Amino acid sequence: MAENVIEGKLIFDEQSGMFWVAQNANYGAQLKFGDEFEVKVDGEWVKTSLAIDSDENGGLIFRLTNTPYSGNIDGIDARK
């Protein structure tokens, strides 16, 4: 990753309707659809991006590409 990397937890802010990489209570890096960032999968950093998918009932859910993560993705170790 490049300099000035922000590392923290992936969170969704309902007020702004945006995902963020947050450090403690501080929003560090805003994430938009199409942005590339990294999350930890089994202890390794994996390049990913936000996507919208559907669940088994046809409801819309968030998904992280190239990872097993979907649905509630808050709290995942992330960096951008």
PDB file of C-alpha atoms in Angstrom:
ATOM      1  CA  MET A   1       0.000   0.000   0.000  1.00  0.00           C
ATOM      2  CA  ALA A   2       1.060   3.613  -0.518  1.00  0.00           C
ATOM      3  CA  GLU A   3       2.107   6.091   2.138  1.00  0.00           C
ATOM      4  CA  ASN A   4      -0.556   7.677   4.357  1.00  0.00           C
ATOM      5  CA  VAL A   5      -2.420   4.396   4.678  1.00  0.00           C
ATOM      6  CA  ILE A   6      -5.326   4.493   7.094  1.00  0.00           C
ATOM      7  CA  GLU A   7      -5.833   1.208   8.900  1.00  0.00           C
ATOM      8  CA  GLY A   8      -8.788   0.397  11.122  1.00  0.00           C
ATOM      9  CA  LYS A   9     -12.207  -1.244  10.985  1.00  0.00           C
ATOM     10  CA  LEU A  10     -14.733  -1.122   8.175  1.00  0.00           C
ATOM     11  CA  ILE A  11     -17.892   0.665   9.330  1.00  0.00           C
ATOM     12  CA  PHE A  12     -21.113   1.864   7.743  1.00  0.00           C
ATOM     13  CA  ASP A  13     -22.337   5.301   8.799  1.00  0.00           C
ATOM     14  CA  GLU A  14     -26.117   5.390   8.488  1.00  0.00           C
ATOM     15  CA  GLN A  15     -26.290   9.200   8.580  1.00  0.00           C
ATOM     16  CA  SER A  16     -24.028   9.683   5.550  1.00  0.00           C
ATOM     17  CA  GLY A  17     -24.928   6.360   3.910  1.00  0.00           C
ATOM     18  CA  MET A  18     -21.212   5.710   3.375  1.00  0.00           C
ATOM     19  CA  PHE A  19     -18.638   3.108   4.378  1.00  0.00           C
ATOM     20  CA  TRP A  20     -15.476   4.234   6.135  1.00  0.00           C
ATOM     21  CA  VAL A  21     -12.203   2.837   7.401  1.00  0.00           C
ATOM     22  CA  ALA A  22     -12.374   4.060  10.987  1.00  0.00           C
ATOM     23  CA  GLN A  23      -9.752   4.224  13.706  1.00  0.00           C
ATOM     24  CA  ASN A  24     -11.487   4.059  17.100  1.00  0.00           C
ATOM     25  CA  ALA A  25     -14.323   6.611  16.823  1.00  0.00           C
ATOM     26  CA  ASN A  26     -12.614   8.645  14.070  1.00  0.00           C
ATOM     27  CA  TYR A  27     -13.642   8.243  10.444  1.00  0.00           C
ATOM     28  CA  GLY A  28     -10.389   7.998   8.547  1.00  0.00           C
ATOM     29  CA  ALA A  29     -11.032   7.138   4.898  1.00  0.00           C
ATOM     30  CA  GLN A  30     -14.337   7.254   3.037  1.00  0.00           C
ATOM     31  CA  LEU A  31     -15.033   4.331   0.711  1.00  0.00           C
ATOM     32  CA  LYS A  32     -17.081   4.650  -2.459  1.00  0.00           C
ATOM     33  CA  PHE A  33     -18.191   1.950  -4.878  1.00  0.00           C
ATOM     34  CA  GLY A  34     -15.287   1.256  -7.219  1.00  0.00           C
ATOM     35  CA  ASP A  35     -12.614   2.299  -4.694  1.00  0.00           C
ATOM     36  CA  GLU A  36      -9.967  -0.336  -4.108  1.00  0.00           C
ATOM     37  CA  PHE A  37      -8.853  -1.012  -0.561  1.00  0.00           C
ATOM     38  CA  GLU A  38      -7.711  -4.017   1.462  1.00  0.00           C
ATOM     39  CA  VAL A  39      -9.289  -6.192   4.134  1.00  0.00           C
ATOM     40  CA  LYS A  40      -7.870  -9.037   6.190  1.00  0.00           C
ATOM     41  CA  VAL A  41      -8.930 -12.536   5.205  1.00  0.00           C
ATOM     42  CA  ASP A  42      -7.443 -15.334   7.312  1.00  0.00           C
ATOM     43  CA  GLY A  43      -4.692 -12.980   8.527  1.00  0.00           C
ATOM     44  CA  GLU A  44      -3.666 -11.820   5.030  1.00  0.00           C
ATOM     45  CA  TRP A  45      -4.414  -8.472   3.346  1.00  0.00           C
ATOM     46  CA  VAL A  46      -6.598  -8.953   0.237  1.00  0.00           C
ATOM     47  CA  LYS A  47      -7.411  -6.259  -2.351  1.00  0.00           C
ATOM     48  CA  THR A  48     -11.163  -5.673  -2.581  1.00  0.00           C
ATOM     49  CA  SER A  49     -13.920  -3.211  -3.447  1.00  0.00           C
ATOM     50  CA  LEU A  50     -17.538  -2.663  -2.423  1.00  0.00           C
ATOM     51  CA  ALA A  51     -20.274  -4.326  -4.438  1.00  0.00           C
ATOM     52  CA  ILE A  52     -24.009  -4.826  -4.090  1.00  0.00           C
ATOM     53  CA  ASP A  53     -25.346  -8.343  -4.450  1.00  0.00           C
ATOM     54  CA  SER A  54     -28.562 -10.144  -3.589  1.00  0.00           C
ATOM     55  CA  ASP A  55     -29.193 -12.720  -0.900  1.00  0.00           C
ATOM     56  CA  GLU A  56     -31.132 -15.977  -1.258  1.00  0.00           C
ATOM     57  CA  ASN A  57     -34.414 -14.051  -0.815  1.00  0.00           C
ATOM     58  CA  GLY A  58     -33.585 -11.449  -3.463  1.00  0.00           C
ATOM     59  CA  GLY A  59     -32.795  -8.716  -0.923  1.00  0.00           C
ATOM     60  CA  LEU A  60     -29.883  -6.393  -1.580  1.00  0.00           C
ATOM     61  CA  ILE A  61     -26.715  -6.912   0.462  1.00  0.00           C
ATOM     62  CA  PHE A  62     -23.200  -5.486   0.469  1.00  0.00           C
ATOM     63  CA  ARG A  63     -20.346  -7.725  -0.669  1.00  0.00           C
ATOM     64  CA  LEU A  64     -16.567  -7.331  -0.720  1.00  0.00           C
ATOM     65  CA  THR A  65     -15.102  -8.615  -3.992  1.00  0.00           C
ATOM     66  CA  ASN A  66     -12.342 -11.260  -3.837  1.00  0.00           C
ATOM     67  CA  THR A  67     -13.367 -12.170  -0.255  1.00  0.00           C
ATOM     68  CA  PRO A  68     -15.903 -14.410   1.466  1.00  0.00           C
ATOM     69  CA  TYR A  69     -17.488 -11.348   3.141  1.00  0.00           C
ATOM     70  CA  SER A  70     -21.076 -10.262   2.458  1.00  0.00           C
ATOM     71  CA  GLY A  71     -24.106  -9.010   4.355  1.00  0.00           C
ATOM     72  CA  ASN A  72     -23.097  -7.201   7.521  1.00  0.00           C
ATOM     73  CA  ILE A  73     -19.486  -6.270   6.787  1.00  0.00           C
ATOM     74  CA  ASP A  74     -18.999  -3.842   9.679  1.00  0.00           C
ATOM     75  CA  GLY A  75     -16.008  -4.472  11.918  1.00  0.00           C
ATOM     76  CA  ILE A  76     -13.715  -6.121   9.365  1.00  0.00           C
ATOM     77  CA  ASP A  77     -10.040  -5.079   9.540  1.00  0.00           C
ATOM     78  CA  ALA A  78      -9.483  -2.726   6.601  1.00  0.00           C
ATOM     79  CA  ARG A  79      -6.977  -0.263   5.206  1.00  0.00           C
ATOM     80  CA  LYS A  80      -6.909   2.337   2.470  1.00  0.00           C
TER      81      LYS A  80
END
